[in-house]
Amino acid sequence: FCIVEKSTDLFFKELLCVQERFLILVFDKHEVVLQYNNKVEQFLQRLIGCHMRELKDIAAQVGLYELHDKLSAIFSQSSLLREGDKSMYAIAHELQNDAFIHTFRMLHFVKSIDDGLYFDGFVPKGCMAVKQKAKLSDNDTVVDLFCFGRIESNFEDFFNQVKE
């Protein structure tokens, strides 16, 4: 399994109220518009400065589904490559590990882990995961590369193919 996402830390920078009709949430590279609600405005004022992913999760927890859906749409556009879902689910099914499946459905956890090589923790026995920054050669874009598979998988060959 492999996912490549644009490497961004988007922060909630500002909340604008437009004539008590709309709330505009300003992020580093995006804006989100919501219908005005005084209680929502007061709530969001306290969250200025947090990461966009944190705000998305908080929005779902407190019932701000319009905000959650709009932020989710932004994140769904950030994946440049996603391959091997079937392999990941086959491993999870074989290991009968529902927690593992849940973790991978919430793929924003990739942003919360440090670059490195993983054999334990969220990774099931007999598997490994690699997370690292990579630079796209055609436009100097920095991306997060996350790969997961069985230890016996040929990761070196895979990385050489990706590099090309």
Short mmCIF file of C-alpha atoms in Angstrom, two decimals:
data_model
loop_
_atom_site.label_atom_id
_atom_site.label_comp_id
_atom_site.label_asym_id
_atom_site.label_seq_id
_atom_site.Cartn_x
_atom_site.Cartn_y
_atom_site.Cartn_z
CA PHE A 1 0.00 0.00 0.00
CA CYS A 2 1.31 3.45 -0.82
CA ILE A 3 -0.01 6.97 -0.55
CA VAL A 4 1.68 10.16 -1.69
CA GLU A 5 0.25 13.46 -0.47
CA LYS A 6 1.30 17.04 -0.82
CA SER A 7 3.26 17.91 2.29
CA THR A 8 1.42 20.79 3.89
CA ASP A 9 0.78 22.08 7.35
CA LEU A 10 -2.29 24.21 6.84
CA PHE A 11 -3.23 26.42 9.74
CA PHE A 12 -6.54 28.12 10.51
CA LYS A 13 -5.36 31.75 10.35
CA GLU A 14 -8.42 33.97 10.46
CA LEU A 15 -12.20 33.98 10.78
CA LEU A 16 -14.09 36.65 8.85
CA CYS A 17 -17.73 37.53 9.41
CA VAL A 18 -19.44 38.95 6.31
CA GLN A 19 -22.51 41.03 7.22
CA GLU A 20 -23.71 38.30 9.59
CA ARG A 21 -24.52 36.18 6.54
CA PHE A 22 -21.34 34.17 6.07
CA LEU A 23 -18.30 33.00 8.00
CA ILE A 24 -15.10 32.72 6.01
CA LEU A 25 -12.39 30.52 7.50
CA VAL A 26 -9.00 31.52 6.13
CA PHE A 27 -6.20 28.93 5.94
CA ASP A 28 -2.70 29.20 4.48
CA LYS A 29 -3.80 28.24 0.96
CA HIS A 30 -7.58 27.77 1.21
CA GLU A 31 -10.75 29.45 2.36
CA VAL A 32 -13.96 27.80 3.51
CA VAL A 33 -17.33 29.58 3.56
CA LEU A 34 -20.12 28.67 6.01
CA GLN A 35 -23.54 30.11 6.69
CA TYR A 36 -23.37 32.56 9.58
CA ASN A 37 -24.21 31.34 13.06
CA ASN A 38 -23.28 33.37 16.14
CA LYS A 39 -22.48 30.31 18.30
CA VAL A 40 -20.37 28.78 15.55
CA GLU A 41 -18.48 32.06 15.15
CA GLN A 42 -17.72 32.20 18.89
CA PHE A 43 -16.63 28.55 18.89
CA LEU A 44 -14.37 28.91 15.85
CA GLN A 45 -12.72 32.06 17.23
CA ARG A 46 -11.20 29.86 19.95
CA LEU A 47 -9.73 27.48 17.37
CA ILE A 48 -7.75 29.99 15.31
CA GLY A 49 -4.19 28.73 15.02
CA CYS A 50 -4.96 25.01 14.93
CA HIS A 51 -4.13 22.67 12.04
CA MET A 52 -6.78 22.19 9.38
CA ARG A 53 -6.83 18.43 10.07
CA GLU A 54 -7.47 19.02 13.76
CA LEU A 55 -10.29 21.39 12.89
CA LYS A 56 -11.81 18.79 10.56
CA ASP A 57 -11.82 16.20 13.35
CA ILE A 58 -13.21 18.68 15.90
CA ALA A 59 -15.95 19.70 13.45
CA ALA A 60 -17.13 16.09 13.19
CA GLN A 61 -17.05 15.64 16.97
CA VAL A 62 -19.20 18.71 17.66
CA GLY A 63 -21.63 18.28 14.78
CA LEU A 64 -20.35 20.94 12.38
CA TYR A 65 -20.81 18.56 9.45
CA GLU A 66 -20.84 21.24 6.75
CA LEU A 67 -17.37 22.34 7.86
CA HIS A 68 -16.18 18.74 8.20
CA ASP A 69 -17.38 17.90 4.68
CA LYS A 70 -15.76 20.97 3.12
CA LEU A 71 -12.43 20.31 4.83
CA SER A 72 -12.61 16.62 3.85
CA ALA A 73 -13.09 17.68 0.23
CA ILE A 74 -9.93 19.77 0.41
CA PHE A 75 -7.95 16.84 1.81
CA SER A 76 -9.30 14.39 -0.74
CA GLN A 77 -7.67 16.56 -3.42
CA SER A 78 -4.26 16.43 -1.72
CA SER A 79 -3.54 12.77 -2.61
CA LEU A 80 -1.31 12.53 -5.65
CA LEU A 81 -1.10 8.74 -5.59
CA ARG A 82 -2.89 6.01 -3.71
CA GLU A 83 -2.23 2.38 -4.60
CA GLY A 84 -2.65 -1.02 -3.02
CA ASP A 85 -5.83 -0.65 -0.96
CA LYS A 86 -6.73 -4.28 -1.74
CA SER A 87 -3.39 -5.51 -0.41
CA MET A 88 -3.78 -3.54 2.80
CA TYR A 89 -7.30 -4.85 3.40
CA ALA A 90 -6.19 -8.42 2.57
CA ILE A 91 -3.46 -8.21 5.23
CA ALA A 92 -5.88 -6.74 7.76
CA HIS A 93 -8.47 -9.43 7.00
CA GLU A 94 -5.89 -12.20 7.27
CA LEU A 95 -4.73 -10.85 10.64
CA GLN A 96 -8.34 -10.21 11.74
CA ASN A 97 -7.32 -6.75 12.86
CA ASP A 98 -10.27 -4.32 12.75
CA ALA A 99 -8.33 -1.59 14.58
CA PHE A 100 -5.75 -1.62 11.80
CA ILE A 101 -8.46 -1.15 9.15
CA HIS A 102 -9.95 1.74 11.14
CA THR A 103 -6.54 3.42 11.43
CA PHE A 104 -5.98 3.25 7.69
CA ARG A 105 -9.45 4.58 6.88
CA MET A 106 -8.47 7.69 8.84
CA LEU A 107 -5.38 8.27 6.69
CA HIS A 108 -4.68 11.68 8.17
CA PHE A 109 -2.72 9.77 10.83
CA VAL A 110 0.08 9.77 8.24
CA LYS A 111 0.54 13.49 8.96
CA SER A 112 0.78 12.80 12.68
CA ILE A 113 3.67 10.33 12.58
CA ASP A 114 7.32 11.22 12.16
CA ASP A 115 9.38 10.18 9.18
CA GLY A 116 10.91 6.78 9.78
CA LEU A 117 10.68 3.03 9.57
CA TYR A 118 8.01 1.29 11.66
CA PHE A 119 7.74 -2.36 12.71
CA ASP A 120 5.47 -2.05 15.74
CA GLY A 121 2.86 0.20 17.29
CA PHE A 122 0.18 0.69 14.65
CA VAL A 123 1.90 -1.79 12.31
CA PRO A 124 0.76 -5.44 12.62
CA LYS A 125 3.30 -8.19 13.28
CA GLY A 126 5.10 -9.30 10.14
CA CYS A 127 4.63 -5.94 8.43
CA MET A 128 6.48 -2.69 8.18
CA ALA A 129 5.72 0.89 7.22
CA VAL A 130 7.92 3.66 5.89
CA LYS A 131 7.16 7.36 5.97
CA GLN A 132 9.45 9.93 4.45
CA LYS A 133 9.49 13.23 2.64
CA ALA A 134 10.16 13.11 -1.08
CA LYS A 135 10.71 15.76 -3.71
CA LEU A 136 8.99 15.53 -7.09
CA SER A 137 11.61 16.04 -9.75
CA ASP A 138 9.39 17.84 -12.24
CA ASN A 139 8.32 20.78 -10.05
CA ASP A 140 10.24 20.65 -6.74
CA THR A 141 7.06 19.88 -4.78
CA VAL A 142 7.68 18.23 -1.40
CA VAL A 143 5.36 15.30 -0.64
CA ASP A 144 4.76 12.83 2.17
CA LEU A 145 5.37 9.25 1.02
CA PHE A 146 3.86 6.49 3.16
CA CYS A 147 4.24 2.83 2.26
CA PHE A 148 3.05 -0.25 4.09
CA GLY A 149 3.45 -3.95 3.40
CA ARG A 150 4.70 -7.28 4.56
CA ILE A 151 8.33 -7.37 5.66
CA GLU A 152 9.18 -9.79 2.86
CA SER A 153 7.91 -7.31 0.23
CA ASN A 154 10.57 -5.85 -2.03
CA PHE A 155 10.46 -2.25 -0.80
CA GLU A 156 13.78 -1.40 -2.45
CA ASP A 157 12.48 -2.38 -5.89
CA PHE A 158 9.28 -0.45 -5.23
CA PHE A 159 11.18 2.72 -4.25
CA ASN A 160 13.34 2.44 -7.36
CA GLN A 161 10.19 2.24 -9.52
CA VAL A 162 8.66 5.24 -7.77
CA LYS A 163 11.88 7.21 -8.21
CA GLU A 164 11.67 6.76 -11.98
#
